[in-house]
Every structure is written in C-alpha cells, then in structure tokens.
mmCIF file with all atom_site columns, C-alpha atoms in Angstrom:
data_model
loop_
_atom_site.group_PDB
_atom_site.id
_atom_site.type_symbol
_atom_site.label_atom_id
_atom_site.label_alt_id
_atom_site.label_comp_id
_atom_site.label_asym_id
_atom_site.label_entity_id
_atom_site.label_seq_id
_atom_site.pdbx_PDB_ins_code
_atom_site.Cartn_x
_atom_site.Cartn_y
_atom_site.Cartn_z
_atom_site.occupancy
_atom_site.B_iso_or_equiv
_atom_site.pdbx_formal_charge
_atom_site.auth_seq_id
_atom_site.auth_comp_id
_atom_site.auth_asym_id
_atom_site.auth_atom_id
_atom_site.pdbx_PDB_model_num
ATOM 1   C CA . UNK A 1 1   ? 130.566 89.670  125.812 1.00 60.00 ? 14  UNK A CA 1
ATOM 2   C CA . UNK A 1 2   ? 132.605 87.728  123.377 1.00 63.00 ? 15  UNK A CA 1
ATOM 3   C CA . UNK A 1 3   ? 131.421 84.588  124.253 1.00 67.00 ? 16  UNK A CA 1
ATOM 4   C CA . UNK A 1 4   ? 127.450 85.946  123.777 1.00 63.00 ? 17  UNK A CA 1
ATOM 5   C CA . UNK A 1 5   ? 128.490 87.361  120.597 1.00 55.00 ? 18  UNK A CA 1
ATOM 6   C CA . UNK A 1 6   ? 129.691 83.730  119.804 1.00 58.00 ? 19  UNK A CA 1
ATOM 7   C CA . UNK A 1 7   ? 126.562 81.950  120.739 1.00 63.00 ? 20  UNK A CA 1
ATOM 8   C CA . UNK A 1 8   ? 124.149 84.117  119.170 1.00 58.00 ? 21  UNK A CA 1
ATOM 9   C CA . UNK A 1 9   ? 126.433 83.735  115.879 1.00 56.00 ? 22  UNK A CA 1
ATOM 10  C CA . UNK A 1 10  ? 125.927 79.782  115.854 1.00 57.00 ? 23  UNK A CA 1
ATOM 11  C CA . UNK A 1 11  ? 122.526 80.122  116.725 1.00 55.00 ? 24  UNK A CA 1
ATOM 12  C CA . UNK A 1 12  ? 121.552 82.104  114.003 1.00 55.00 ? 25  UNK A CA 1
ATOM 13  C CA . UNK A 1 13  ? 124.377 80.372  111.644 1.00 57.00 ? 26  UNK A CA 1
ATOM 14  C CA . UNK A 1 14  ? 122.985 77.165  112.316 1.00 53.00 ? 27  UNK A CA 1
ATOM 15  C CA . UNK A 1 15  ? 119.232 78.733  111.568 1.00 53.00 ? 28  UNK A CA 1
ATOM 16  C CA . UNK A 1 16  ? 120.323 80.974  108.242 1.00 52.00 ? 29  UNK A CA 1
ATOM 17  C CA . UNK A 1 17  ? 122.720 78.579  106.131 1.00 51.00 ? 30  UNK A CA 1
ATOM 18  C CA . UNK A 1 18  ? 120.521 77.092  102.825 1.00 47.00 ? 31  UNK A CA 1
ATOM 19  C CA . UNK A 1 19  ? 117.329 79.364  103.647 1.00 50.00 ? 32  UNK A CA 1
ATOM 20  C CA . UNK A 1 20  ? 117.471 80.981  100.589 1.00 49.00 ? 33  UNK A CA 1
ATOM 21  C CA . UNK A 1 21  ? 114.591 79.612  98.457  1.00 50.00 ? 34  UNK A CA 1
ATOM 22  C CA . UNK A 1 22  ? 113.454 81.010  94.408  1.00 49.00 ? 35  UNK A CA 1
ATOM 23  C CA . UNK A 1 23  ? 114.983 83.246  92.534  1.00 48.00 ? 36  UNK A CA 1
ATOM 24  C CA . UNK A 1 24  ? 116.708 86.475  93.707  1.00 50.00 ? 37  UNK A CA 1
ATOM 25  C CA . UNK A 1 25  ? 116.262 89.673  92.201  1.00 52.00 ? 38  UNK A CA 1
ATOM 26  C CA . UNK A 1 26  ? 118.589 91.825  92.439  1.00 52.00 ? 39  UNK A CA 1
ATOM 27  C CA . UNK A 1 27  ? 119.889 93.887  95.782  1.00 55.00 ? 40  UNK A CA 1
ATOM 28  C CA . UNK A 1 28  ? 117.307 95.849  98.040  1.00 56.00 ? 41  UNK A CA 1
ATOM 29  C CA . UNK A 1 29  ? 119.066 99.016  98.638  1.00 56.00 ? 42  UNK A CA 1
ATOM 30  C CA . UNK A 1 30  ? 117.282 101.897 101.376 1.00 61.00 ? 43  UNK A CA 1
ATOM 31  C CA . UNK A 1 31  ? 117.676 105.438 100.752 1.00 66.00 ? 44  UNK A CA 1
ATOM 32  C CA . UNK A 1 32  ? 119.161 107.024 103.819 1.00 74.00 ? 45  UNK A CA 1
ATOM 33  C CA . UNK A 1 33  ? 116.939 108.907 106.130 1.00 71.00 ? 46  UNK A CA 1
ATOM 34  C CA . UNK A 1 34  ? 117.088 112.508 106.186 1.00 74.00 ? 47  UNK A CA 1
ATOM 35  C CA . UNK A 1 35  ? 115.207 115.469 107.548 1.00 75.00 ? 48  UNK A CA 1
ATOM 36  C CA . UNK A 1 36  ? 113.597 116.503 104.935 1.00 77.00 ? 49  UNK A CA 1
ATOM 37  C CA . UNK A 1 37  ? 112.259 113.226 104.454 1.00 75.00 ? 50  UNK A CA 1
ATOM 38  C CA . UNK A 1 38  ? 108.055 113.645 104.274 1.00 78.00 ? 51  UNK A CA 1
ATOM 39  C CA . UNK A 1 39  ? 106.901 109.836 104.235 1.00 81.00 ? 52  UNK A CA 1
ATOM 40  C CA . UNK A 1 40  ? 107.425 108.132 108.035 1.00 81.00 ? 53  UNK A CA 1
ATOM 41  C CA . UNK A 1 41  ? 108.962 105.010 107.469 1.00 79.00 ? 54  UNK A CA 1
ATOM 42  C CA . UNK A 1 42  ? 107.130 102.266 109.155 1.00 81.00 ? 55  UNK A CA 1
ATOM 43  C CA . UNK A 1 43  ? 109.246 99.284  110.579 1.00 77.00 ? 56  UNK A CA 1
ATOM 44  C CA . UNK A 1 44  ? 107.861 95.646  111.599 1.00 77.00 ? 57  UNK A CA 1
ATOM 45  C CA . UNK A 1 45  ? 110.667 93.589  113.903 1.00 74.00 ? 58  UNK A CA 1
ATOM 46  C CA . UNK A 1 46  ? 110.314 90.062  113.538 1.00 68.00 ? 59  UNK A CA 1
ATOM 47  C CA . UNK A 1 47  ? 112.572 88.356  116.298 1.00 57.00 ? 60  UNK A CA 1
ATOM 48  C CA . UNK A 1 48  ? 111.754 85.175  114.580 1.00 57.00 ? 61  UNK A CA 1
ATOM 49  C CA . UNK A 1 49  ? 115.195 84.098  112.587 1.00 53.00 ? 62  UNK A CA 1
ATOM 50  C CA . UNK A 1 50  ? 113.781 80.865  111.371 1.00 56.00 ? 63  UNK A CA 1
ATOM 51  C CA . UNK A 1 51  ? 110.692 77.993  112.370 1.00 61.00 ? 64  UNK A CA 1
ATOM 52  C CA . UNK A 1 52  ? 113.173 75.164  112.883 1.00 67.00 ? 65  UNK A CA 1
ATOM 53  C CA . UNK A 1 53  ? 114.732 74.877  116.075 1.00 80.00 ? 66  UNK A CA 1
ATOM 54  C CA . UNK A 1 54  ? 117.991 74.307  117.517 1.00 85.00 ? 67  UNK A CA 1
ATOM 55  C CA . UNK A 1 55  ? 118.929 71.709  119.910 1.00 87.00 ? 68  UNK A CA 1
ATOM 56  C CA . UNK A 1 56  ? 120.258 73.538  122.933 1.00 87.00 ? 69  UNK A CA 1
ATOM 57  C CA . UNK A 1 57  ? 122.280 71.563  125.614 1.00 87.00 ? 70  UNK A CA 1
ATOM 58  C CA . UNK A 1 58  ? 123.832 73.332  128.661 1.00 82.00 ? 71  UNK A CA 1
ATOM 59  C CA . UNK A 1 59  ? 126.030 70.464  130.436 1.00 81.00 ? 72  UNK A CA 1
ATOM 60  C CA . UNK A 1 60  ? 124.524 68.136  128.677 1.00 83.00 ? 73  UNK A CA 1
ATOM 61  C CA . UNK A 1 61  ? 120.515 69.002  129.359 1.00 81.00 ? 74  UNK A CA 1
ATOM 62  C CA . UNK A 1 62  ? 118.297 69.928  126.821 1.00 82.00 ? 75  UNK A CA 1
ATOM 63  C CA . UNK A 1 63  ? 117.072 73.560  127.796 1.00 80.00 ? 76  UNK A CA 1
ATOM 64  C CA . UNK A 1 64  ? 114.812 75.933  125.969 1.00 77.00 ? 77  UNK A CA 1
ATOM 65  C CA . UNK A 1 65  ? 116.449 78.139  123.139 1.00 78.00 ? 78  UNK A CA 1
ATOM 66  C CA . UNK A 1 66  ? 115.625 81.605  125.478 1.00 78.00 ? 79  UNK A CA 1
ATOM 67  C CA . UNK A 1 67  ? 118.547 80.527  127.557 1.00 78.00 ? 80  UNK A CA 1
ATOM 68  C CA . UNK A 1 68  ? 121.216 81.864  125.391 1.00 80.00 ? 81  UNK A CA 1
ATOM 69  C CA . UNK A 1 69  ? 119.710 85.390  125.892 1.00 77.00 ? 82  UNK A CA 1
ATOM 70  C CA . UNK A 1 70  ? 120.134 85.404  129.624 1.00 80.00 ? 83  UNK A CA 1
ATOM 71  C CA . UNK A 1 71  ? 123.019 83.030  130.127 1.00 80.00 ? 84  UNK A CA 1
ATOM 72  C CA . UNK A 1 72  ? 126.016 84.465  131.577 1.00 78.00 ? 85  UNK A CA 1
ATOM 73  C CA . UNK A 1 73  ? 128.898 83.967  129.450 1.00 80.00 ? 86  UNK A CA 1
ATOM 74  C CA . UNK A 1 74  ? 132.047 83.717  131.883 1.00 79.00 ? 87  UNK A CA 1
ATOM 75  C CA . UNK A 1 75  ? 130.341 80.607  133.323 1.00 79.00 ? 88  UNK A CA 1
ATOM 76  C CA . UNK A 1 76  ? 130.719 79.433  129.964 1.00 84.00 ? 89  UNK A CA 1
ATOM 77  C CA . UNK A 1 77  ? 134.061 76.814  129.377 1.00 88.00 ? 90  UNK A CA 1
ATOM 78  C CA . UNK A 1 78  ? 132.935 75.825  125.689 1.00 90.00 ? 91  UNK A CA 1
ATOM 79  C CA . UNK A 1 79  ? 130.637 75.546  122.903 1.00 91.00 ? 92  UNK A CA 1
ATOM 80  C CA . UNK A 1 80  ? 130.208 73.004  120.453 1.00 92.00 ? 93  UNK A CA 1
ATOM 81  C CA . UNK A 1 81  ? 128.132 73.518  116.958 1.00 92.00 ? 94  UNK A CA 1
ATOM 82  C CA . UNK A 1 82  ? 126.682 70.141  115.217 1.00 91.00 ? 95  UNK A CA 1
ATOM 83  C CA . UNK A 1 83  ? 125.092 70.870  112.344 1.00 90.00 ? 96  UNK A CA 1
ATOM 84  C CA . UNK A 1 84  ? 122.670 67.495  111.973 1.00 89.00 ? 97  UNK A CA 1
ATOM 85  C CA . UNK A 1 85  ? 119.571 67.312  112.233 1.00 89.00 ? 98  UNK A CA 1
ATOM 86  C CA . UNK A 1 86  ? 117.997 65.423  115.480 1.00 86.00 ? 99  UNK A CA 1
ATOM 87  C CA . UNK A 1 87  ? 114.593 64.323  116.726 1.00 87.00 ? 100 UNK A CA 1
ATOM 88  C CA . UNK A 1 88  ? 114.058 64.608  120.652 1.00 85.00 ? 101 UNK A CA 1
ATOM 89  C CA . UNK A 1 89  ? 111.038 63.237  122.236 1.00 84.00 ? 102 UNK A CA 1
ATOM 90  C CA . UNK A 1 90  ? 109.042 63.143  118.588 1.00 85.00 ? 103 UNK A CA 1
ATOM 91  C CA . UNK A 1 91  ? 110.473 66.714  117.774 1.00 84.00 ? 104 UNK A CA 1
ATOM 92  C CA . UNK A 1 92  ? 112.864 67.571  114.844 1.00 88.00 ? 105 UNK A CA 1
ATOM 93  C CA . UNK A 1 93  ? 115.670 69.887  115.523 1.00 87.00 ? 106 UNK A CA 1
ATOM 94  C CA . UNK A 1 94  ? 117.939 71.707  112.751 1.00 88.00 ? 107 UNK A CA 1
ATOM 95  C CA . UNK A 1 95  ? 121.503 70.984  114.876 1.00 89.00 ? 108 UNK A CA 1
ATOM 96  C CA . UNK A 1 96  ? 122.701 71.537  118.122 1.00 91.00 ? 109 UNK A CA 1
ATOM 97  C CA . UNK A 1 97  ? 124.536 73.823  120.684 1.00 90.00 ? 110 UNK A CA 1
ATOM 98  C CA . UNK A 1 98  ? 126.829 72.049  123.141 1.00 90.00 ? 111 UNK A CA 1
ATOM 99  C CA . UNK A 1 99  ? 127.418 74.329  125.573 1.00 88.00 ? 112 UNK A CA 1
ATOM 100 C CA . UNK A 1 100 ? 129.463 73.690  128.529 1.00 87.00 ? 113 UNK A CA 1
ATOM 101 C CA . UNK A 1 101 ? 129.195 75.361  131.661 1.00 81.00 ? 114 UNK A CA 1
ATOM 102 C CA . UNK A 1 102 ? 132.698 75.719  133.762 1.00 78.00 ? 115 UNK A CA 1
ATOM 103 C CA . UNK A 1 103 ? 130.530 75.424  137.200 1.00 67.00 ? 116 UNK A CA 1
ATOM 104 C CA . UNK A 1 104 ? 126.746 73.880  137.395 1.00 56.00 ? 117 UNK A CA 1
ATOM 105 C CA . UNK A 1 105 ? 125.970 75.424  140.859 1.00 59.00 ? 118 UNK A CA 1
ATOM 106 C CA . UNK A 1 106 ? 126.037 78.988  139.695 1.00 64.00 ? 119 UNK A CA 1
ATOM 107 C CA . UNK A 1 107 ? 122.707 79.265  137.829 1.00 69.00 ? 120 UNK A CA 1
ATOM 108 C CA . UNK A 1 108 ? 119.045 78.886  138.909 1.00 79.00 ? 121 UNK A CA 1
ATOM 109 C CA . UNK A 1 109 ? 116.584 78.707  136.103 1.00 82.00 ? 122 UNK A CA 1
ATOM 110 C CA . UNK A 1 110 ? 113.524 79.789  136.016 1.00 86.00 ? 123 UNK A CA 1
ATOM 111 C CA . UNK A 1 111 ? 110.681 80.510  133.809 1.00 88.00 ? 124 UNK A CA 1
ATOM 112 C CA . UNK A 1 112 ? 109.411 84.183  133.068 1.00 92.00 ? 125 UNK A CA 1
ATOM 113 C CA . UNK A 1 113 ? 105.975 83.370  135.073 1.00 92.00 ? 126 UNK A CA 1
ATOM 114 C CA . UNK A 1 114 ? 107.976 81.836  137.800 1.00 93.00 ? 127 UNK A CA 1
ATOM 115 C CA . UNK A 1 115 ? 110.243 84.944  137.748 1.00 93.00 ? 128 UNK A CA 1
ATOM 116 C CA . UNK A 1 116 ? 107.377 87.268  137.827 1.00 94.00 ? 129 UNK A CA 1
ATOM 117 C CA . UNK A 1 117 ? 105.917 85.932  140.455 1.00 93.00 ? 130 UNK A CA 1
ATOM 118 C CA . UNK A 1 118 ? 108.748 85.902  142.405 1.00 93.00 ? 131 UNK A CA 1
ATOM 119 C CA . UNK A 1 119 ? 110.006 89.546  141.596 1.00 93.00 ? 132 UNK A CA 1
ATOM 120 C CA . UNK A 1 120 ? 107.255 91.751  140.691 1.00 92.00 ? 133 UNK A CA 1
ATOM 121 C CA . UNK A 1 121 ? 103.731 92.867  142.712 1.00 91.00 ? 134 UNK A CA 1
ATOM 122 C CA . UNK A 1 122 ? 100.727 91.041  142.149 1.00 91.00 ? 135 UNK A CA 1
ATOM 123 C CA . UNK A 1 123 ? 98.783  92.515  139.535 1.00 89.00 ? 136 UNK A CA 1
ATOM 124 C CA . UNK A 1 124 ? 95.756  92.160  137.180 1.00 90.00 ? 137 UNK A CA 1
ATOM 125 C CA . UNK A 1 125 ? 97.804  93.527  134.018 1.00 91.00 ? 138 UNK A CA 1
ATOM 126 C CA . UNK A 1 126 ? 98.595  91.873  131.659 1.00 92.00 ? 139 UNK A CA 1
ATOM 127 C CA . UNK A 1 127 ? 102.711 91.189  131.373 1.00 94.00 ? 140 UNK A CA 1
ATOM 128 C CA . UNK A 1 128 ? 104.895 92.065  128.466 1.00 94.00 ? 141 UNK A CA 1
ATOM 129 C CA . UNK A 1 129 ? 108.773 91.282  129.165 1.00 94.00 ? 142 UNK A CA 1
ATOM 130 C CA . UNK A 1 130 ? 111.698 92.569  127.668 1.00 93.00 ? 143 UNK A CA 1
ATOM 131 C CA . UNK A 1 131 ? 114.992 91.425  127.553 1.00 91.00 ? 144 UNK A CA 1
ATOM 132 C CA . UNK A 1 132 ? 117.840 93.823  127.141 1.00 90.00 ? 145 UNK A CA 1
ATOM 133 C CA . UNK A 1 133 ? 115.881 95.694  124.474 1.00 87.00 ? 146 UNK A CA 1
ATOM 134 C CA . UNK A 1 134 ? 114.405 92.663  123.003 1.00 86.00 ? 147 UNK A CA 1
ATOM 135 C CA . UNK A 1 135 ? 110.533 92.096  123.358 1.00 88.00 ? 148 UNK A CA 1
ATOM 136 C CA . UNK A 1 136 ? 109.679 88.828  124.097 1.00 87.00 ? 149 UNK A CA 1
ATOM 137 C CA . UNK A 1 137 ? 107.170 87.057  122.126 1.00 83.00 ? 150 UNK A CA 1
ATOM 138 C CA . UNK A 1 138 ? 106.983 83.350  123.228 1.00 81.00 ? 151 UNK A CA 1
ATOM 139 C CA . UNK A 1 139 ? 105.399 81.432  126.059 1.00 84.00 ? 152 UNK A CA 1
ATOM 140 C CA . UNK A 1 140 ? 106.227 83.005  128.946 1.00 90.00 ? 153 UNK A CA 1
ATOM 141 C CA . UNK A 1 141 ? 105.983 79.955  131.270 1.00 87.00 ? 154 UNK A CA 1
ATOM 142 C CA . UNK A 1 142 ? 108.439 77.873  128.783 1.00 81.00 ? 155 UNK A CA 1
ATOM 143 C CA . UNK A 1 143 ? 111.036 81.214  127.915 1.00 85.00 ? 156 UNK A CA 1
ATOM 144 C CA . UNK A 1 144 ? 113.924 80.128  130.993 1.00 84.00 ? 157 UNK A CA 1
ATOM 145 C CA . UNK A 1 145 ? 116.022 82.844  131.715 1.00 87.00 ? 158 UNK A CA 1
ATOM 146 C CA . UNK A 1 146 ? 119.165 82.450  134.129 1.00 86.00 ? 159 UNK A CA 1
ATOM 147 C CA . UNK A 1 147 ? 117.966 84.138  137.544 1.00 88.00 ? 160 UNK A CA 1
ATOM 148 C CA . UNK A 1 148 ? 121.605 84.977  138.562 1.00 86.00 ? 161 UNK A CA 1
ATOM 149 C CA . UNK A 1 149 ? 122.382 86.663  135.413 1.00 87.00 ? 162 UNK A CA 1
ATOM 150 C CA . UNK A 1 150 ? 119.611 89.470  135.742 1.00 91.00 ? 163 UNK A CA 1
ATOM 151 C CA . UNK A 1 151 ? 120.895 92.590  136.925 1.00 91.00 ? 164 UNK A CA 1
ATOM 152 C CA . UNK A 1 152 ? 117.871 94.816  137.025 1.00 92.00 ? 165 UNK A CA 1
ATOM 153 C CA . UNK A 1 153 ? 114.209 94.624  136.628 1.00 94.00 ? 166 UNK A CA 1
ATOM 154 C CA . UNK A 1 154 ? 112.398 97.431  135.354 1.00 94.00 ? 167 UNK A CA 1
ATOM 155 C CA . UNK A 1 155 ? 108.526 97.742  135.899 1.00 94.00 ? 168 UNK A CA 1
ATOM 156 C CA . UNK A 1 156 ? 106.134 100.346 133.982 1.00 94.00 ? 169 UNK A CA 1
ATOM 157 C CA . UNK A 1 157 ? 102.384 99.892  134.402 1.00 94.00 ? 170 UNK A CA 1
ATOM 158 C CA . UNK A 1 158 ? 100.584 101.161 131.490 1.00 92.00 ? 171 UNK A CA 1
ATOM 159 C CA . UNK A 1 159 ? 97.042  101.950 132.293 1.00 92.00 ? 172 UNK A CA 1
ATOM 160 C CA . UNK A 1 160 ? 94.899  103.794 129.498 1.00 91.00 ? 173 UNK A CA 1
ATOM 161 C CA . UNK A 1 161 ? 91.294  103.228 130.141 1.00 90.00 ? 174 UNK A CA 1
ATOM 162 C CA . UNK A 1 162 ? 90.007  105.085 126.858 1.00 93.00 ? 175 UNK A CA 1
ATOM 163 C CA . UNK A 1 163 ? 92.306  102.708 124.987 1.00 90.00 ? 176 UNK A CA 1
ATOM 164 C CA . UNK A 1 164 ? 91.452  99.644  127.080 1.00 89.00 ? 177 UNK A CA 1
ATOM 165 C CA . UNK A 1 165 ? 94.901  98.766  127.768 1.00 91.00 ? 178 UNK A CA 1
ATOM 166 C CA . UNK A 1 166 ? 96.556  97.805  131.412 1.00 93.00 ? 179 UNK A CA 1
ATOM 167 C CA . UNK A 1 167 ? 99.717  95.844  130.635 1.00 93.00 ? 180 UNK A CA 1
ATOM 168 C CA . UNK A 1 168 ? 103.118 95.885  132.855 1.00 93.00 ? 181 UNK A CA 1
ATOM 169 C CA . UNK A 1 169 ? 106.254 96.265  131.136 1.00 94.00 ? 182 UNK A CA 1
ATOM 170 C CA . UNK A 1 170 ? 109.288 94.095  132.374 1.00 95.00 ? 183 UNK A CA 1
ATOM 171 C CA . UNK A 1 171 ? 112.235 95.195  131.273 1.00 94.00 ? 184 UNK A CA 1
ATOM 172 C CA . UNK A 1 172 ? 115.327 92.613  132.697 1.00 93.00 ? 185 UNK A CA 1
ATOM 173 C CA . UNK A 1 173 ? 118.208 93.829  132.026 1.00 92.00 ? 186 UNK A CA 1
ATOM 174 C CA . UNK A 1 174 ? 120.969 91.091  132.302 1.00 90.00 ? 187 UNK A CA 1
ATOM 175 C CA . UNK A 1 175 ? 124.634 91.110  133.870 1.00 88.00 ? 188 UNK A CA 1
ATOM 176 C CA . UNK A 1 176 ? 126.572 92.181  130.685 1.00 86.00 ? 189 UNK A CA 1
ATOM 177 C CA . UNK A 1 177 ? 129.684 94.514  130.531 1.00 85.00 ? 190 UNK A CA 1
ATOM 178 C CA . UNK A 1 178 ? 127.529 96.906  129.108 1.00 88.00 ? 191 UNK A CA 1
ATOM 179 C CA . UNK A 1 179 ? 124.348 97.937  131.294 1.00 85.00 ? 192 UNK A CA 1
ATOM 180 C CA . UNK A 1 180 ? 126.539 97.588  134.288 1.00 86.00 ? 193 UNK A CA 1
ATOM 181 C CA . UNK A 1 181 ? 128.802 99.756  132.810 1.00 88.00 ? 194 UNK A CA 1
ATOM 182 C CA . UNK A 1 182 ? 125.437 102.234 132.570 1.00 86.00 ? 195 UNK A CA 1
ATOM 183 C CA . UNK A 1 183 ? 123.898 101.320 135.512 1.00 84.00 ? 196 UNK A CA 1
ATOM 184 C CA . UNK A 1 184 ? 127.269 102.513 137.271 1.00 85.00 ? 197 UNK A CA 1
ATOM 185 C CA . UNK A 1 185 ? 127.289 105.878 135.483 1.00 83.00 ? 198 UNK A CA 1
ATOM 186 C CA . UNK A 1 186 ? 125.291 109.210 137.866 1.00 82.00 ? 199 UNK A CA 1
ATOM 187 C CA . UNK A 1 187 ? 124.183 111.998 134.854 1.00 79.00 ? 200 UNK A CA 1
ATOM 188 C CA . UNK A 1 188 ? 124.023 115.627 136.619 1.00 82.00 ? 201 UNK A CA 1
ATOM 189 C CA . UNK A 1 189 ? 121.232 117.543 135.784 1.00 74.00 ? 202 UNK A CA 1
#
C-alpha cells in the first residue's frame, strides 16, 4: 500500500509543481455540512490532475499512465522520478516514472476492452468501468490495467427504458490490503 501511496504521490507531484497561474485571492474556506443544512451541495469530480503527461516506464517500456492504478505494488523493487521534460515518438511529456519491477513474468497487461471481453458476458450495453471507486473516463481500449492484480469484478446492468439508458457497470476491484481485507469479512444479518 505504501509503495501505491508513493507512486500516486510522484505522479501527481510531478503534474502539480508550478501550476499555479494569476493572482490568488485569498483562501476558499467550506462551511461544514450539517443537518440542518437546506441547500444540497452539488459536487463535480474531475479525475483529471493536469493535461500534460507523464512518461511512465515499467522495466524500462513505455506503458500508458492507467497502469499505476492497477499495478501491484510488492512486484515493485524501485521507482525513479525525473523531472525533465521529454518528447517520445513526436509527443511531449512533463517527466518521467522509472519504475522497476522485481520480476517481469508476473503481470499480463491488458486493455479494458480486451479485459471485458475476456471477463464479462456479451452484451449490447454500453460499458462504464470503475476502478476501486474511481470512474474511468479515458479510452477504454488504451487504459492497461495489470490482469493479475484484479481481485474482483463487479457487474450491474442498468436498464431504464423511460430514461433510455442500458449501460453495464464494471467495478474491478484490485489486489490491495484493503478490499481483500473486506472481501474476507462475512456481516450477519
């Protein structure tokens, strides 16, 4: 868990550093929610850190950025930040994760298209995938997960007619300490 902590802290460390652009104007501060509240607070969740993206290298092979959310991190030996900017095949990237794997055999990447059509039932719906809790929003047949780092898949068709929606949602929920740790647990009712 430690060592995804650490790689989602470079990531976003490499992504955040000299963003801030114009003048700032003093601290935002929220007003805690309560019950008496009477206006619903309406949240947007952008995933998106930054547009500029990071290098990512897994023994030396550039791989997508979606990686880092499946990746298992006891297979992982080291990691290496370099923050300098580097143009791959005509594209500019902001820096670049090293990350070093302690065994190459013990992954099998795949796509999210090539993972659904391995995993789930045929079906007209369209897919939405989630990733422990986090909803995926990029090209599904370019997003590679690590195959032997998903612990459970989770399918709900939705099917409202009146509203014109049939969608399945994918929930993968990866290897980590903690949805084992729940998977493991029996709740009497």
């Amino acid at each position: 868990m430690k060592i995804k902590l650490l790689i989602a802290f470079a990531f976003f460390s490499l992504t955040t550093f000299g963003q801030l652009t114009g003048k700032l104007t003093g601290l935002n501060t929220t007003k805690k929610a309560s019950i008496n509240d009477t206006v619903i607070k309406v949240i947007y969740k952008n995933n998106k850190i930054s547009k500029n993206p990071t290098a990512v290298f897994y023994n030396e092979k550039l791989v997508s950025n979606s990686l880092i959310s499946t990746i298992n991190p006891d297979n992982i030996s080291s990691i290496n930040v370099i923050k300098k900017d580097t143009i791959i095949d005509s594209v500019k990237y902001y820096g670049r994760i090293m990350i070093q794997g302690k065994t190459s055999n013990k992954h099998n990447y795949m796509s999210l298209s090539e993972f659904k059509s391995k995993y789930v039932s045929p079906s007209e719906n369209v897919p939405v995938f989630q990733i422990d809790g986090t909803i995926v929003d990029d090209d599904y047949n370019g997003y590679l997960i690590d195959e032997k780092n998903i612990l459970r898949v989770i399918v709900t068709p939705v099917d409202n007619p009146k509203q014109k929606i049939k969608i399945d949602f994918i929930n993968l929920l990866t290897k980590s300490n903690k949805n084992i740790e729940e998977s493991n647990q029996i709740i009497i009712r």
